[in-house]
């Protein structure tokens, strides 16, 4: 298989499913807490076509990959009606946390699956192409979920971290965040895109997001090694 096509194939699948599960988790959490908006609009499906944003899910991640930059993206947001939640301030924080938590759990399950695959394939003199393909997808699924979950914990609107932070803050501070919300994406772009461009070498994503992501991936790799079993003597 052409190396570029293989690379894209082992990236797109895990990326799409990581983003889709992230968004659906928000909707299921909201439904459990009293807001059935996403359910009513049929957005709790795992069908990627209902969630894929052509730019955020495909074009941007692909471009970042080709440029050698950290890969991230987004899907069409699952609708959540703040006023339909049982306890809006508290429940919105839980809904926000549901996405990253789902990514971390998916990465854990993928690490276990990767370890078991290595254990099964250990006796093969030359692993089959499908074995390597599945292994590469699982490895990318671990890294993408770890990055997506951690990246979304940034406490800036519109990321999930801002929803979590708002739920923990007193009413006055929460109202300040509400006033920042409409400008959140501009604030993010200014801090993480424009500022590093104006100050070469700043690399905020590398310094703020990547260290905890790398630590997390190492823990998942330890889980995969555990699932693979002891090395032969």
Coordinates of N, CA and C in Angstrom, one line a residue:
X1 N 0.8 -1.2 0.0 CA 0.0 0.0 0.0 C 0.9 1.2 0.0
X2 N 0.5 2.3 -0.8 CA 1.2 3.5 -0.8 C 1.4 4.0 0.6
X3 N 2.6 4.5 1.0 CA 2.8 4.9 2.4 C 2.0 6.1 2.8
X4 N 1.7 7.0 1.9 CA 0.9 8.2 2.3 C -0.6 7.8 2.5
X5 N -1.1 6.9 1.6 CA -2.5 6.4 1.7 C -2.6 5.6 3.0
X6 N -1.6 4.8 3.3 CA -1.6 4.0 4.5 C -1.6 4.9 5.8
X7 N -0.8 5.9 5.7 CA -0.7 6.9 6.8 C -2.1 7.6 7.1
X8 N -2.7 8.0 5.9 CA -4.0 8.7 6.0 C -5.0 7.8 6.6
X9 N -5.0 6.5 6.1 CA -6.0 5.5 6.5 C -6.0 5.2 8.0
X10 N -4.7 5.2 8.5 CA -4.6 4.9 9.9 C -4.8 6.1 10.8
X11 N -5.0 7.3 10.2 CA -5.2 8.5 10.9 C -6.7 8.9 10.9
X12 N -7.3 8.8 9.7 CA -8.7 9.3 9.6 C -9.7 8.5 10.4
X13 N -9.6 7.2 10.4 CA -10.5 6.3 11.1 C -10.5 6.6 12.6
X14 N -9.3 6.6 13.3 CA -9.3 6.8 14.7 C -9.7 8.3 15.0
X15 N -9.3 9.2 14.2 CA -9.7 10.6 14.4 C -11.2 10.8 14.4
X16 N -11.8 10.3 13.3 CA -13.3 10.5 13.2 C -14.0 9.9 14.4
X17 N -13.6 8.6 14.7 CA -14.3 8.0 15.8 C -14.1 8.6 17.2
X18 N -12.9 9.1 17.4 CA -12.5 9.8 18.6 C -13.4 11.1 18.8
X19 N -13.5 11.8 17.7 CA -14.3 13.1 17.7 C -15.8 12.7 17.9
X20 N -16.3 11.7 17.1 CA -17.7 11.4 17.2 C -18.1 10.9 18.6
X21 N -17.3 10.0 19.2 CA -17.6 9.5 20.5 C -17.6 10.7 21.5
X22 N -16.6 11.6 21.3 CA -16.5 12.8 22.2 C -17.8 13.6 22.2
X23 N -18.3 13.9 21.0 CA -19.6 14.7 20.9 C -20.8 13.9 21.4
X24 N -20.9 12.7 21.0 CA -22.1 11.9 21.5 C -22.1 11.8 23.0
X25 N -20.9 11.7 23.6 CA -20.8 11.6 25.1 C -21.5 12.9 25.7
X26 N -21.2 14.0 25.1 CA -21.9 15.3 25.6 C -23.4 15.1 25.6
X27 N -23.9 14.6 24.4 CA -25.4 14.5 24.3 C -26.0 13.5 25.2
X28 N -25.3 12.3 25.4 CA -25.8 11.3 26.4 C -25.8 11.9 27.8
X29 N -24.8 12.6 28.2 CA -24.7 13.1 29.5 C -25.8 14.2 29.7
X30 N -26.0 15.0 28.7 CA -27.1 16.0 28.8 C -28.5 15.3 28.9
X31 N -28.7 14.3 28.2 CA -30.0 13.6 28.2 C -30.2 13.0 29.6
X32 N -29.1 12.4 30.2 CA -29.2 11.8 31.5 C -29.5 12.8 32.6
X33 N -29.1 14.1 32.3 CA -29.3 15.2 33.3 C -30.5 16.1 33.0
X34 N -31.4 15.6 32.1 CA -32.6 16.3 31.9 C -32.8 17.0 30.5
X35 N -31.8 17.1 29.7 CA -31.9 17.8 28.4 C -31.9 16.8 27.3
X36 N -33.0 16.5 26.7 CA -33.1 15.6 25.5 C -32.9 16.2 24.2
X37 N -32.4 17.4 24.1 CA -32.3 18.2 22.8 C -31.6 17.4 21.8
X38 N -30.4 16.9 22.1 CA -29.6 16.1 21.1 C -30.3 14.8 20.7
X39 N -31.0 14.2 21.6 CA -31.8 13.0 21.3 C -33.0 13.4 20.3
X40 N -33.6 14.5 20.6 CA -34.8 14.9 19.8 C -34.3 15.2 18.3
X41 N -33.1 15.7 18.2 CA -32.5 16.1 16.9 C -31.7 15.0 16.2
X42 N -31.8 13.8 16.8 CA -31.2 12.6 16.3 C -29.7 12.7 16.2
X43 N -29.1 13.4 17.2 CA -27.6 13.6 17.1 C -26.9 12.7 18.1
X44 N -27.5 11.7 18.6 CA -26.9 10.7 19.5 C -26.4 9.5 18.8
X45 N -26.5 9.5 17.4 CA -26.1 8.4 16.6 C -24.6 8.4 16.5
X46 N -24.0 7.1 16.4 CA -22.6 7.0 16.2 C -22.2 7.0 14.7
X47 N -23.2 7.3 13.9 CA -23.0 7.4 12.4 C -22.1 8.7 12.2
X48 N -20.9 8.6 11.7 CA -20.0 9.7 11.6 C -20.6 10.8 10.7
X49 N -21.4 10.4 9.7 CA -22.0 11.4 8.8 C -22.9 12.4 9.4
X50 N -23.4 12.1 10.6 CA -24.2 13.0 11.3 C -23.4 14.0 12.1
X51 N -22.1 13.8 12.3 CA -21.3 14.6 13.1 C -20.1 15.3 12.4
X52 N -19.7 14.7 11.2 CA -18.5 15.2 10.6 C -18.6 16.6 10.1
X53 N -17.7 17.4 10.4 CA -17.5 18.8 9.8 C -16.4 18.7 8.8
X54 N -16.7 19.0 7.6 CA -15.6 18.8 6.5 C -14.3 19.5 6.8
X55 N -14.4 20.7 7.4 CA -13.2 21.4 7.7 C -12.5 20.9 9.0
X56 N -13.3 20.8 10.1 CA -12.8 20.5 11.4 C -12.4 19.0 11.6
X57 N -13.1 18.1 10.9 CA -12.9 16.7 11.0 C -11.9 16.1 10.0
X58 N -11.8 16.7 8.8 CA -11.1 16.2 7.7 C -9.9 17.1 7.3
X59 N -10.3 18.3 6.8 CA -9.3 19.1 6.1 C -8.2 19.6 7.1
X60 N -8.7 20.2 8.2 CA -7.7 20.7 9.2 C -6.8 19.7 9.8
X61 N -7.3 18.5 10.3 CA -6.4 17.5 10.8 C -5.4 17.0 9.7
X62 N -5.9 16.8 8.5 CA -5.1 16.3 7.5 C -3.9 17.3 7.2
X63 N -4.3 18.6 7.1 CA -3.3 19.6 6.9 C -2.2 19.7 8.0
X64 N -2.7 19.6 9.2 CA -1.8 19.6 10.4 C -0.9 18.4 10.4
X65 N -1.4 17.3 10.0 CA -0.6 16.1 9.9 C 0.5 16.2 8.8
X66 N 0.1 16.8 7.7 CA 1.1 17.0 6.6 C 2.2 18.0 7.0
X67 N 1.8 18.9 7.8 CA 2.8 19.9 8.2 C 3.6 19.5 9.4
X68 N 3.3 18.3 10.0 CA 4.1 17.8 11.1 C 3.7 18.4 12.4
X69 N 2.5 19.0 12.5 CA 2.0 19.7 13.7 C 1.1 18.8 14.5
X70 N 0.8 19.1 15.8 CA -0.1 18.3 16.5 C -1.5 18.3 15.9
X71 N -2.1 17.1 15.8 CA -3.3 16.9 15.1 C -4.5 17.1 16.0
X72 N -5.4 18.0 15.7 CA -6.6 18.2 16.4 C -7.7 18.6 15.5
X73 N -9.0 18.5 15.9 CA -10.1 18.9 15.0 C -11.4 19.0 15.9
X74 N -12.5 19.1 15.2 CA -13.7 19.1 15.8 C -14.8 18.6 14.9
X75 N -15.9 18.2 15.5 CA -17.1 17.8 14.8 C -18.2 18.8 15.0
X76 N -19.4 18.6 14.3 CA -20.5 19.5 14.5 C -20.9 19.4 16.0
X77 N -21.0 20.5 16.8 CA -21.3 20.4 18.2 C -22.7 19.7 18.4
X78 N -22.7 18.9 19.4 CA -24.0 18.3 19.8 C -24.8 19.4 20.5
X79 N -26.1 19.6 20.2 CA -26.8 20.7 20.8 C -27.1 20.4 22.3
X80 N -26.9 21.3 23.2 CA -27.2 21.2 24.6 C -28.0 22.4 25.0
X81 N -29.2 22.3 25.6 CA -30.0 23.4 26.0 C -29.7 23.6 27.5
X82 N -29.0 24.6 27.9 CA -28.6 24.9 29.2 C -29.8 24.9 30.2
X83 N -30.9 25.5 29.7 CA -32.1 25.8 30.6 C -32.9 24.5 30.8
X84 N -32.7 23.4 30.0 CA -33.4 22.2 30.2 C -32.7 21.2 31.2
X85 N -31.5 21.5 31.6 CA -30.8 20.7 32.5 C -31.4 20.8 33.9
X86 N -31.3 19.7 34.7 CA -31.9 19.7 36.0 C -31.3 20.8 36.9
X87 N -30.0 20.8 36.9 CA -29.2 21.8 37.7 C -28.2 22.5 36.7
X88 N -28.7 23.5 36.0 CA -27.9 24.0 34.8 C -26.4 24.2 35.1
X89 N -26.1 25.0 36.1 CA -24.7 25.3 36.4 C -23.8 24.1 36.6
X90 N -24.3 23.2 37.5 CA -23.6 22.0 37.8 C -23.5 21.0 36.7
X91 N -24.7 20.8 36.1 CA -24.9 19.8 35.1 C -24.1 20.1 33.8
X92 N -24.0 21.4 33.5 CA -23.2 21.8 32.3 C -21.7 21.4 32.4
X93 N -21.2 21.5 33.7 CA -19.9 21.1 33.9 C -19.7 19.6 33.7
X94 N -20.7 18.8 34.1 CA -20.7 17.4 34.0 C -20.8 17.0 32.5
X95 N -21.6 17.7 31.7 CA -21.8 17.5 30.3 C -20.4 17.9 29.6
X96 N -19.8 18.9 30.0 CA -18.5 19.3 29.5 C -17.4 18.3 29.7
X97 N -17.4 17.7 30.9 CA -16.4 16.7 31.3 C -16.6 15.4 30.6
X98 N -17.9 15.1 30.2 CA -18.2 13.8 29.6 C -17.4 13.5 28.3
X99 N -17.1 14.6 27.5 CA -16.3 14.4 26.3 C -14.9 13.9 26.6
X100 N -14.1 14.7 27.3 CA -12.7 14.3 27.6 C -12.6 13.0 28.3
X101 N -13.5 12.8 29.3 CA -13.5 11.5 30.0 C -13.7 10.3 29.1
X102 N -14.6 10.5 28.1 CA -14.9 9.4 27.1 C -13.6 9.2 26.3
X103 N -12.9 10.2 25.9 CA -11.6 10.1 25.2 C -10.6 9.3 26.0
X104 N -10.5 9.6 27.3 CA -9.5 8.9 28.1 C -9.9 7.5 28.3
X105 N -11.1 7.2 28.4 CA -11.6 5.8 28.6 C -11.3 5.0 27.3
X106 N -11.6 5.6 26.1 CA -11.4 5.0 24.8 C -9.9 4.7 24.6
X107 N -9.1 5.6 25.1 CA -7.6 5.4 24.9 C -7.2 4.2 25.8
X108 N -7.8 4.1 27.0 CA -7.4 3.0 27.9 C -7.9 1.7 27.2
X109 N -9.1 1.6 26.7 CA -9.6 0.4 26.1 C -8.7 0.0 24.8
X110 N -8.3 1.1 24.1 CA -7.4 0.8 22.9 C -6.1 0.3 23.4
X111 N -5.5 0.8 24.5 CA -4.2 0.3 25.0 C -4.3 -1.2 25.3
X112 N -5.4 -1.6 26.0 CA -5.6 -3.0 26.3 C -5.8 -3.8 25.1
X113 N -6.5 -3.3 24.1 CA -6.7 -4.1 22.8 C -5.4 -4.2 22.1
X114 N -4.6 -3.1 22.1 CA -3.3 -3.2 21.4 C -2.4 -4.2 22.1
X115 N -2.4 -4.3 23.4 CA -1.6 -5.2 24.1 C -2.0 -6.7 23.8
X116 N -3.3 -6.9 23.8 CA -3.8 -8.2 23.4 C -3.5 -8.6 22.0
X117 N -3.5 -7.7 21.1 CA -3.2 -7.9 19.7 C -1.7 -8.3 19.6
X118 N -0.8 -7.6 20.3 CA 0.6 -7.9 20.3 C 0.8 -9.3 20.9
X119 N 0.0 -9.7 21.9 CA 0.2 -11.0 22.5 C -0.2 -12.1 21.5
X120 N -1.3 -11.9 20.7 CA -1.8 -12.9 19.8 C -0.8 -13.0 18.6
X121 N -0.2 -11.8 18.2 CA 0.6 -11.8 17.0 C 2.1 -12.1 17.3
X122 N 2.4 -12.3 18.6 CA 3.8 -12.5 19.1 C 4.4 -13.7 18.4
X123 N 3.6 -14.8 18.2 CA 4.2 -16.0 17.6 C 4.4 -16.0 16.1
X124 N 3.9 -14.9 15.5 CA 4.0 -14.9 14.0 C 5.3 -14.4 13.6
X125 N 5.9 -15.1 12.6 CA 7.3 -14.7 12.1 C 7.2 -13.4 11.4
X126 N 6.1 -13.1 10.7 CA 5.9 -11.9 10.0 C 4.5 -11.5 10.1
X127 N 4.2 -10.5 10.9 CA 2.8 -10.1 11.2 C 2.1 -9.8 9.8
X128 N 0.8 -10.2 9.7 CA 0.0 -9.9 8.5 C -0.2 -8.4 8.4
X129 N -0.5 -8.0 7.1 CA -0.8 -6.6 6.9 C -1.9 -6.1 7.7
X130 N -3.0 -6.9 7.9 CA -4.2 -6.5 8.6 C -3.8 -6.3 10.1
X131 N -2.9 -7.1 10.6 CA -2.4 -7.0 12.0 C -1.7 -5.7 12.2
X132 N -0.8 -5.3 11.3 CA -0.1 -4.0 11.4 C -1.1 -2.9 11.3
X133 N -2.1 -3.0 10.4 CA -3.0 -2.0 10.1 C -3.9 -1.7 11.4
X134 N -4.4 -2.8 12.0 CA -5.1 -2.6 13.2 C -4.3 -2.1 14.3
X135 N -3.0 -2.5 14.5 CA -2.1 -2.1 15.5 C -1.9 -0.6 15.3
X136 N -1.6 -0.1 14.1 CA -1.3 1.3 13.9 C -2.6 2.1 14.1
X137 N -3.8 1.6 13.8 CA -5.0 2.3 14.1 C -5.2 2.5 15.6
X138 N -4.9 1.4 16.3 CA -5.1 1.4 17.8 C -4.1 2.4 18.4
X139 N -2.8 2.4 17.9 CA -1.8 3.3 18.4 C -2.2 4.7 18.2
X140 N -2.7 5.0 17.0 CA -3.1 6.4 16.7 C -4.4 6.8 17.5
X141 N -5.2 5.8 17.7 CA -6.5 6.0 18.5 C -6.1 6.4 19.9
X142 N -5.1 5.8 20.5 CA -4.6 6.1 21.8 C -4.1 7.6 21.8
X143 N -3.2 7.9 20.9 CA -2.6 9.2 20.9 C -3.6 10.3 20.6
X144 N -4.5 10.1 19.7 CA -5.5 11.1 19.3 C -6.5 11.3 20.5
X145 N -7.0 10.2 21.1 CA -7.9 10.4 22.2 C -7.2 11.1 23.4
X146 N -5.9 10.8 23.7 CA -5.2 11.5 24.7 C -5.1 12.9 24.4
X147 N -4.7 13.3 23.2 CA -4.5 14.7 22.8 C -5.9 15.4 22.8
X148 N -6.9 14.8 22.2 CA -8.2 15.4 22.1 C -8.8 15.7 23.5
X149 N -8.7 14.7 24.4 CA -9.2 14.8 25.8 C -8.5 15.9 26.5
X150 N -7.2 15.9 26.4 CA -6.4 16.9 27.2 C -6.5 18.3 26.6
X151 N -6.6 18.4 25.3 CA -6.7 19.7 24.6 C -8.0 20.4 25.0
X152 N -9.1 19.5 25.1 CA -10.4 20.1 25.4 C -10.5 20.5 26.8
X153 N -9.5 20.2 27.6 CA -9.6 20.6 29.0 C -9.0 22.0 29.2
X154 N -8.5 22.6 28.1 CA -8.1 24.0 28.2 C -9.3 24.9 28.7
X155 N -9.1 25.7 29.7 CA -10.2 26.4 30.3 C -10.6 27.7 29.6
X156 N -10.7 27.6 28.3 CA -11.0 28.8 27.5 C -12.3 28.4 26.7
X157 N -13.3 29.3 26.6 CA -14.4 29.0 25.7 C -13.9 28.9 24.3
X158 N -14.4 28.0 23.4 CA -15.5 27.1 23.7 C -15.2 25.7 24.1
X159 N -14.0 25.5 24.7 CA -13.5 24.2 25.0 C -14.2 23.7 26.3
X160 N -14.2 22.4 26.5 CA -14.9 21.7 27.6 C -14.4 22.2 28.9
X161 N -13.1 22.5 29.0 CA -12.5 23.0 30.2 C -13.1 24.2 30.8
X162 N -13.6 25.1 29.9 CA -14.3 26.3 30.3 C -15.7 26.0 30.9
X163 N -16.3 24.9 30.4 CA -17.6 24.5 31.0 C -17.4 23.9 32.4
X164 N -16.3 23.1 32.5 CA -16.0 22.6 33.8 C -15.7 23.7 34.8
X165 N -14.8 24.6 34.4 CA -14.4 25.7 35.3 C -15.6 26.5 35.7
X166 N -16.5 26.8 34.8 CA -17.6 27.6 35.1 C -18.5 27.0 36.1
X167 N -18.6 25.7 36.1 CA -19.4 25.0 37.1 C -18.8 25.0 38.5
X168 N -17.5 25.2 38.5 CA -16.8 25.2 39.8 C -16.7 26.7 40.4
X169 N -16.9 27.7 39.6 CA -16.7 29.0 40.0 C -18.0 29.6 40.7
X170 N -17.8 30.6 41.6 CA -19.0 31.2 42.1 C -19.8 32.0 41.0
X171 N -21.0 32.3 41.3 CA -21.9 32.9 40.3 C -21.2 34.2 39.6
X172 N -20.6 35.0 40.4 CA -20.1 36.3 39.8 C -19.0 36.0 38.8
X173 N -18.1 35.1 39.2 CA -17.0 34.7 38.2 C -17.5 34.0 37.0
X174 N -18.6 33.2 37.2 CA -19.2 32.4 36.1 C -19.8 33.4 35.1
X175 N -20.4 34.5 35.6 CA -21.0 35.5 34.7 C -19.9 36.2 33.9
X176 N -18.7 36.4 34.5 CA -17.6 37.0 33.7 C -17.2 36.0 32.6
X177 N -17.2 34.7 32.8 CA -16.9 33.8 31.7 C -18.0 33.8 30.7
X178 N -19.2 34.0 31.1 CA -20.3 34.1 30.1 C -20.1 35.3 29.2
X179 N -19.5 36.4 29.7 CA -19.3 37.6 28.8 C -18.1 37.3 27.9
X180 N -17.2 36.4 28.3 CA -16.0 36.1 27.5 C -16.4 35.1 26.4
X181 N -17.4 34.3 26.6 CA -17.8 33.2 25.7 C -17.9 33.6 24.3
X182 N -18.6 34.7 23.9 CA -18.8 35.0 22.5 C -17.4 35.3 21.8
X183 N -16.4 35.6 22.5 CA -15.1 35.9 21.9 C -14.1 34.8 22.2
X184 N -14.6 33.6 22.7 CA -13.7 32.6 23.0 C -12.8 32.1 21.9
X185 N -13.4 31.8 20.7 CA -12.6 31.3 19.7 C -11.5 32.3 19.2
X186 N -11.9 33.6 19.2 CA -10.9 34.6 18.8 C -9.8 34.7 19.8
X187 N -10.2 34.5 21.1 CA -9.1 34.5 22.2 C -8.2 33.4 22.0
X188 N -8.8 32.2 21.7 CA -8.0 31.0 21.5 C -7.0 31.2 20.3
X189 N -7.5 31.7 19.2 CA -6.7 31.9 18.0 C -5.6 32.9 18.3
X190 N -5.9 33.9 19.1 CA -4.9 34.9 19.4 C -3.8 34.4 20.2
X191 N -4.2 33.5 21.2 CA -3.2 33.0 22.2 C -2.3 31.9 21.5
X192 N -3.0 31.0 20.8 CA -2.3 29.7 20.3 C -1.9 29.8 18.9
X193 N -2.4 30.8 18.1 CA -2.0 30.9 16.7 C -1.3 32.2 16.4
X194 N -1.9 33.3 16.7 CA -1.3 34.6 16.3 C -0.1 34.9 17.2
X195 N -0.2 34.7 18.5 CA 0.9 35.1 19.4 C 2.2 34.3 19.1
X196 N 2.1 32.9 18.9 CA 3.3 32.2 18.5 C 3.8 32.6 17.1
X197 N 2.9 33.1 16.2 CA 3.4 33.6 14.9 C 4.2 34.9 15.1
X198 N 3.7 35.8 16.0 CA 4.4 37.0 16.3 C 5.7 36.8 17.1
X199 N 5.7 35.8 17.9 CA 6.8 35.5 18.8 C 7.4 34.1 18.4
X200 N 8.2 34.0 17.4 CA 8.7 32.7 17.0 C 9.4 32.0 18.1
X201 N 9.1 30.7 18.2 CA 9.7 29.9 19.2 C 8.9 29.8 20.5
X202 N 7.8 30.4 20.5 CA 6.9 30.4 21.7 C 6.3 29.0 21.9
X203 N 5.8 28.4 20.9 CA 5.3 27.0 20.9 C 4.4 26.7 22.1
X204 N 3.3 27.5 22.2 CA 2.5 27.3 23.4 C 1.8 25.9 23.5
X205 N 1.4 25.4 22.3 CA 0.8 24.0 22.4 C 1.9 23.0 22.9
X206 N 3.1 23.1 22.3 CA 4.2 22.2 22.7 C 4.5 22.3 24.2
X207 N 4.4 23.5 24.8 CA 4.8 23.7 26.2 C 3.7 23.5 27.1
X208 N 2.4 23.7 26.7 CA 1.3 23.6 27.7 C 0.6 22.3 27.5
X209 N 0.3 21.9 26.3 CA -0.6 20.7 26.1 C 0.2 19.4 25.9
X210 N 1.3 19.5 25.2 CA 2.0 18.2 24.8 C 2.6 17.5 26.0
X211 N 3.2 18.2 27.0 CA 3.8 17.5 28.2 C 2.8 16.6 28.9
X212 N 1.6 17.1 29.3 CA 0.7 16.1 29.9 C 0.2 15.0 29.0
X213 N 0.1 15.4 27.7 CA -0.4 14.4 26.7 C 0.7 13.3 26.6
X214 N 2.0 13.6 26.5 CA 3.0 12.7 26.4 C 3.1 11.8 27.7
X215 N 2.9 12.4 28.8 CA 2.9 11.6 30.1 C 1.7 10.6 30.0
X216 N 0.5 11.1 29.6 CA -0.6 10.2 29.5 C -0.4 9.1 28.6
X217 N 0.1 9.4 27.4 CA 0.4 8.3 26.4 C 1.4 7.3 27.0
X218 N 2.3 7.7 27.7 CA 3.3 6.8 28.4 C 2.5 5.8 29.3
X219 N 1.6 6.3 30.0 CA 0.8 5.5 30.9 C 0.0 4.4 30.2
X220 N -0.6 4.9 29.0 CA -1.3 3.9 28.2 C -0.4 2.9 27.6
X221 N 0.8 3.3 27.2 CA 1.8 2.3 26.7 C 2.1 1.3 27.8
X222 N 2.2 1.7 29.0 CA 2.5 0.8 30.1 C 1.3 -0.2 30.2
X223 N 0.1 0.3 30.1 CA -1.1 -0.6 30.1 C -1.0 -1.6 29.0
X224 N -0.6 -1.1 27.7 CA -0.5 -2.0 26.6 C 0.5 -3.1 26.8
X225 N 1.6 -2.7 27.4 CA 2.7 -3.6 27.7 C 2.2 -4.7 28.7
X226 N 1.4 -4.2 29.7 CA 0.9 -5.2 30.7 C -0.1 -6.2 30.0
X227 N -0.9 -5.6 29.1 CA -1.9 -6.5 28.5 C -1.2 -7.5 27.5
X228 N 0.0 -7.1 27.0 CA 0.7 -8.0 26.1 C 1.3 -9.1 26.8
X229 N 1.5 -9.1 28.1 CA 2.0 -10.1 28.9 C 3.5 -10.0 29.0
X230 N 4.1 -10.8 29.9 CA 5.6 -10.8 30.1 C 6.4 -11.2 28.9
X231 N 7.5 -10.5 28.7 CA 8.4 -10.9 27.6 C 8.9 -12.3 27.8
X232 N 9.1 -13.0 26.7 CA 9.7 -14.4 26.8 C 11.1 -14.3 27.4
X233 N 11.4 -15.3 28.2 CA 12.8 -15.4 28.8 C 13.8 -15.7 27.7

